[in-house]
Tab-separated table of C-alpha atoms in Angstrom:
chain	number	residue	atom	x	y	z
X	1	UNK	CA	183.304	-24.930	107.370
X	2	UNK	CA	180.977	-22.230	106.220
X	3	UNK	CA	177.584	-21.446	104.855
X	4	UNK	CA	176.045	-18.433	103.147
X	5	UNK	CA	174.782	-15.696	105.208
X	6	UNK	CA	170.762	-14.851	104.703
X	7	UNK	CA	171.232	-11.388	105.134
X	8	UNK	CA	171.537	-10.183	101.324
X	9	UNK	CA	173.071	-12.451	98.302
X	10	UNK	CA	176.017	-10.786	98.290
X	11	UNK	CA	176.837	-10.921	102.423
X	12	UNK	CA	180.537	-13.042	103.116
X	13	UNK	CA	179.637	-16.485	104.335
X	14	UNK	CA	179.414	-17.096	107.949
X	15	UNK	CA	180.764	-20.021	110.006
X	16	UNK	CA	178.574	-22.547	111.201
X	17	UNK	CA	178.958	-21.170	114.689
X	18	UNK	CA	178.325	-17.653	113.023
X	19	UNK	CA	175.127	-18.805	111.478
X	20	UNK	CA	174.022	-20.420	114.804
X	21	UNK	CA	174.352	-17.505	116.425
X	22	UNK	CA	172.912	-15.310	113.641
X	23	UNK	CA	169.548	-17.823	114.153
X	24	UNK	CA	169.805	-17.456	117.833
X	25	UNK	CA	169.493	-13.680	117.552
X	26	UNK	CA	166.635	-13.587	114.812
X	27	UNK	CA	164.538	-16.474	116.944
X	28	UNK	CA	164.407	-14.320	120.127
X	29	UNK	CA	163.816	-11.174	118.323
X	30	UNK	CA	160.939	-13.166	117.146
X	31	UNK	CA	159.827	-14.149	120.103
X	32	UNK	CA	159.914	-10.538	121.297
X	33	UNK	CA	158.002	-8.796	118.492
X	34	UNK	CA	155.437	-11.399	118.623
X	35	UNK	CA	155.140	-10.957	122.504
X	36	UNK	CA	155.347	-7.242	122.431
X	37	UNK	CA	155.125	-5.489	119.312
X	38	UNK	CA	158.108	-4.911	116.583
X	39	UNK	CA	158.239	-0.864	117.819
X	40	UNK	CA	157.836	-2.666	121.514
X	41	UNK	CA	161.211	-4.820	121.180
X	42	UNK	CA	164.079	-2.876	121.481
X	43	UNK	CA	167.596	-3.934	120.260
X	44	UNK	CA	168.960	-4.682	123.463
X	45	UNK	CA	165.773	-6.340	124.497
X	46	UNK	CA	166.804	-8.896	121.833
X	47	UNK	CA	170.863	-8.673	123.123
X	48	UNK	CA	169.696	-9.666	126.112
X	49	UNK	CA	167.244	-12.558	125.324
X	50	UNK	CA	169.448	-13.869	122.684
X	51	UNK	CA	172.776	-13.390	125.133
X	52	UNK	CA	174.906	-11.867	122.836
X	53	UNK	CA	176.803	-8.584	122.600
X	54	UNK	CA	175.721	-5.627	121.135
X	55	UNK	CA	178.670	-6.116	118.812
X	56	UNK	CA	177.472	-9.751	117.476
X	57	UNK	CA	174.009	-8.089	117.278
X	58	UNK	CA	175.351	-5.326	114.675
X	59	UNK	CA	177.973	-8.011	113.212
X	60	UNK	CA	174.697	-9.440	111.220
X	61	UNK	CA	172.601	-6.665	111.455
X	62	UNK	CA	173.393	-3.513	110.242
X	63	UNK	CA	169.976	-1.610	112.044
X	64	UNK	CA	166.685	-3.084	113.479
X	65	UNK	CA	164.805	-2.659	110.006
X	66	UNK	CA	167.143	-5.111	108.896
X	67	UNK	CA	166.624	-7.745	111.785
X	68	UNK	CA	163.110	-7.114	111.221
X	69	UNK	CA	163.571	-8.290	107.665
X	70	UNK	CA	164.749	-11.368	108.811
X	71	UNK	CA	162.082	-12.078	111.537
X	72	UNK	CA	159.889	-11.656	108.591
X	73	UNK	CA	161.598	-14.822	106.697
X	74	UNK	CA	162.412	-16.178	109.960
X	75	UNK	CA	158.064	-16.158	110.596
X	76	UNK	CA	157.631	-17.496	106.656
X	77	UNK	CA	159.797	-20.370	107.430
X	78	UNK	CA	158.204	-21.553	110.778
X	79	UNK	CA	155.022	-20.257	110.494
X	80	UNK	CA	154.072	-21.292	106.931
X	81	UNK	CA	156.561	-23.556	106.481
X	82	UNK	CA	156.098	-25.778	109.243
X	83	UNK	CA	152.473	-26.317	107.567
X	84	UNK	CA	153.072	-27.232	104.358
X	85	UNK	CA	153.073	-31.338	105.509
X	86	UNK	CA	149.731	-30.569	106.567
X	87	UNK	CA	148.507	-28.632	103.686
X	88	UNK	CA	149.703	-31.523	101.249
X	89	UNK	CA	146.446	-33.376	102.828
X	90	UNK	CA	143.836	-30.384	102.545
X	91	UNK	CA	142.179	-32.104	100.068
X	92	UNK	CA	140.625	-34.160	101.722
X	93	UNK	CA	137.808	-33.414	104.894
X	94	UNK	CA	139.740	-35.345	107.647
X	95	UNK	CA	142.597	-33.183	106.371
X	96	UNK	CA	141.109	-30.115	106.325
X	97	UNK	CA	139.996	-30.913	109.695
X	98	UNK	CA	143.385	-31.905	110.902
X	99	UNK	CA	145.023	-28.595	109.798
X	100	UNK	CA	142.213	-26.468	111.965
X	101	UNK	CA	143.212	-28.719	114.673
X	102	UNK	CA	147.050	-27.781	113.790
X	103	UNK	CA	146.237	-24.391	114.123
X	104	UNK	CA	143.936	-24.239	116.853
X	105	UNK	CA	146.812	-26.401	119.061
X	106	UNK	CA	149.506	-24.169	117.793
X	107	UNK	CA	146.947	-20.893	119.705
X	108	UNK	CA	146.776	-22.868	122.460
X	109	UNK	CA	150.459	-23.125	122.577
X	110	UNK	CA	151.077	-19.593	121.958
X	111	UNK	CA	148.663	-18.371	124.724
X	112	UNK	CA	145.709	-17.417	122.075
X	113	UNK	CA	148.025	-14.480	120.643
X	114	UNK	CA	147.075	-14.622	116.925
X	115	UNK	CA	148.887	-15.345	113.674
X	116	UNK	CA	153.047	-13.808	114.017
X	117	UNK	CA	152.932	-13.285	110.350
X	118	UNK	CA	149.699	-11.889	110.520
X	119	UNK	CA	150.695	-9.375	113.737
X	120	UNK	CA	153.519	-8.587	111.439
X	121	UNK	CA	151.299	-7.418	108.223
X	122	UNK	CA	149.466	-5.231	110.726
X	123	UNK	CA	152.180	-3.192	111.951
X	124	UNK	CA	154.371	-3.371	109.427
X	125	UNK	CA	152.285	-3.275	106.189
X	126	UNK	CA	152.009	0.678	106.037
X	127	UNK	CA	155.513	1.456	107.514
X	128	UNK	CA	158.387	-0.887	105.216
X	129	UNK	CA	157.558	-1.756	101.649
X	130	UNK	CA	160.384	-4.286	102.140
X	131	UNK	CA	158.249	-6.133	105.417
X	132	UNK	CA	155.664	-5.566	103.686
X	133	UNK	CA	156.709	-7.833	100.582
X	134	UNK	CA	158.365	-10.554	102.559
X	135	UNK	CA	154.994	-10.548	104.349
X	136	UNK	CA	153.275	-10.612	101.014
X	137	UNK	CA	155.267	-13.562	100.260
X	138	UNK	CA	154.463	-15.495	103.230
X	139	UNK	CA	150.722	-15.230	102.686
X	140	UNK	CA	151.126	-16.200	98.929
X	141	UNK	CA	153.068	-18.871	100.173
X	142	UNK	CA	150.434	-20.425	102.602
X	143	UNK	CA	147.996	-19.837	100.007
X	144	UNK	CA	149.395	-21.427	97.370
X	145	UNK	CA	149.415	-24.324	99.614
X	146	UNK	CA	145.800	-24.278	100.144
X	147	UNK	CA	144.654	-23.754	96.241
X	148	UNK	CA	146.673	-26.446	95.661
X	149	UNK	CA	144.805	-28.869	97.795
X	150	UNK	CA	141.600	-27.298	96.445
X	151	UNK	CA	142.658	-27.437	92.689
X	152	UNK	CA	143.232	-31.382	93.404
X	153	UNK	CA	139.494	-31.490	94.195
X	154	UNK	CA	138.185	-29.549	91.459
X	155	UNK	CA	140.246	-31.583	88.807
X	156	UNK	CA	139.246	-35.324	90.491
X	157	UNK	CA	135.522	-33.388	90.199
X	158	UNK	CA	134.860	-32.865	93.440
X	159	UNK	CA	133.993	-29.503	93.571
X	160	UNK	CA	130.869	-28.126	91.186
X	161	UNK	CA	132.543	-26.722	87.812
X	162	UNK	CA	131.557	-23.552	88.363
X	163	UNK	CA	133.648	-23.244	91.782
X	164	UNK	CA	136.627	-20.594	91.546
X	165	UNK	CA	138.806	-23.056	93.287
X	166	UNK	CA	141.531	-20.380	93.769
X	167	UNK	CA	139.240	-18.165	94.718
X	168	UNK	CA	137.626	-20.585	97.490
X	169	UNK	CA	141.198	-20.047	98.573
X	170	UNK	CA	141.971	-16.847	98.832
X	171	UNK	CA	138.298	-16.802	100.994
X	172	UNK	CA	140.176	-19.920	103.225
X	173	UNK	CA	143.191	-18.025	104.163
X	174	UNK	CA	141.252	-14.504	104.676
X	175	UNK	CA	138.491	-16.484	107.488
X	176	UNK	CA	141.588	-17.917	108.919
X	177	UNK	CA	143.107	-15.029	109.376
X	178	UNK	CA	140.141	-12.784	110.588
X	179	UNK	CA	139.493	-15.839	113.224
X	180	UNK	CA	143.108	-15.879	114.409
X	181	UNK	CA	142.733	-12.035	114.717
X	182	UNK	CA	139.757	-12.418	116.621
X	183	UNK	CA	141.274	-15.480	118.841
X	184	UNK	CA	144.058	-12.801	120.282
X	185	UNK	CA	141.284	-10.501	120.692
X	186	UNK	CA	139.275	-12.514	122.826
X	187	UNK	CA	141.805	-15.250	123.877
X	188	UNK	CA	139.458	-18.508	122.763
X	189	UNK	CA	140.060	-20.430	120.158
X	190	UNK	CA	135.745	-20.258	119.483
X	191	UNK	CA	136.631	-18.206	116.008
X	192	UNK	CA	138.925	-21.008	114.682
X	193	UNK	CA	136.464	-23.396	115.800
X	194	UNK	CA	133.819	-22.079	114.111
X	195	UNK	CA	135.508	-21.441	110.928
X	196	UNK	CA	136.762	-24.740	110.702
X	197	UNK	CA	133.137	-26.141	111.349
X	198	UNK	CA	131.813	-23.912	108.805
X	199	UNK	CA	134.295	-24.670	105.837
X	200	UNK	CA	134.185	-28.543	106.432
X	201	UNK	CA	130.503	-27.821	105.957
X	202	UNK	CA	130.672	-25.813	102.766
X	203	UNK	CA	132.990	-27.983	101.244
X	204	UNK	CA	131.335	-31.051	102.379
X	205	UNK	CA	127.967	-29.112	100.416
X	206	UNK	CA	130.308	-28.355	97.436
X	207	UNK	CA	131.265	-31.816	96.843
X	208	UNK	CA	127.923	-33.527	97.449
X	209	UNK	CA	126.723	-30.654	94.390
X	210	UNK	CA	129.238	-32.158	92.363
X	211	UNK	CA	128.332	-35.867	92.808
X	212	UNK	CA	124.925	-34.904	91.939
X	213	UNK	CA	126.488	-32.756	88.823
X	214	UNK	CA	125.172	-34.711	85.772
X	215	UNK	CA	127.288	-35.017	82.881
X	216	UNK	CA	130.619	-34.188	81.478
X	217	UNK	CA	132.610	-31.546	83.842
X	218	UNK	CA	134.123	-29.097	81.577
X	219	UNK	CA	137.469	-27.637	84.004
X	220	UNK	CA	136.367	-23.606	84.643
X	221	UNK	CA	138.306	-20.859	84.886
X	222	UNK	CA	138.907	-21.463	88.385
X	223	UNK	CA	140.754	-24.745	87.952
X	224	UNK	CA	143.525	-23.009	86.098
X	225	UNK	CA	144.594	-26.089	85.118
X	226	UNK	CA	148.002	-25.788	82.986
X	227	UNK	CA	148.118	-26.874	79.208
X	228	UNK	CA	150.115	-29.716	80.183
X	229	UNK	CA	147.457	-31.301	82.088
X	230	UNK	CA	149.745	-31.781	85.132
């Protein structure tokens, strides 16, 4: 049996052994870069933390720009990915409350090191265009997640009409990230906390505007709500 490589569209399929040991390689480079730095972790660094060959290493990856590539997806996937249950519920306050909590356990777990995706953006962003887009895309992708959740709100008229519910956000993920920035500065999870406390205020203050909002809601421009309705 075999299953299509992620390095490129057109790369042969690998075995299911091959691709277990592709993912074996690309999880401890992970590891690494997050730990030390992407011009920190060395190629054999990763050889020997994923115990492979050199050989196997260059078997998927042709240099380390390209196994960065894939720690890049690799981060999107677990990273944003492995939030997206708990973004379903961000429309709600004991949701949005929840997913702080998600994030300030997952610090806690990583030793207060910061966001990997956002570590990533910052030493990648100016250096490889193509980093720098699969980053892109793993920030559109967690914020799409939490506009959705906020676009819910806005339509069931719980946020004021003239609230740029994409917009609101776009402001979410940027405090989240300057707080997990500043959580691997200091090594506290205080900024987190304080965001968190601080949003579930201002949208608790948003909604109570809108319950006092008298007559018909008219959807603004920041509802973006398509023609279909849906």
């Amino acid at each position: 049996m075999s299953v299509k490589s992620a390095e490129s569209p057109g790369a042969p399929a690998l075995t299911v052994k091959g691709a277990d040991t592709r993912q074996r390689i690309v999880a401890a480079a992970a590891r690494l870069m997050f730990e030390r730095g992407v011009t920190g972790t060395t190629m054999e660094q990763v050889r020997a933390a994923a115990q492979v060959s050199s050989s196997q290493i260059y078997h998927y990856f042709v240099d380390k720009q390209a196994l960065v590539h894939a720690v890049v997806e690799y981060q999107n996937e677990t990273v944003v990915g492995g939030q997206e249950l708990t973004l379903a519920d961000l429309d709600k306050p004991a949701g949005l409350r929840a997913w702080f909590d998600f994030l300030i356990a997952d610090q806690h777990r990583r030793g207060h090191r910061g966001c990997p995706v956002g570590l990533l953006a910052g030493e990648l962003a100016d250096l490889d265009p193509g980093a720098r887009t699969g980053v892109g895309a793993a920030f559109t992708r967690w914020e799409e997640g939490i506009r959705a959740a906020f676009r819910d709100m806005y339509r069931r008229g719980e946020l004021p009409v003239n609230v740029d519910a994409d917009g609101l956000a776009t402001a979410t993920l940027a405090a989240v990230q300057g707080a997990l920035l500043l959580t691997k500065v200091r090594r506290t999870t205080e900024p987190l906390e304080q965001t968190r406390d601080m949003l579930l205020d201002h949208v608790a203050r948003l909604t109570e505007s809108a319950v006092r909002a008298v007559g018909t809601r008219v959807p603004g421009p920041g509802a973006r709500v398509p023609a279909s309705g849906v």
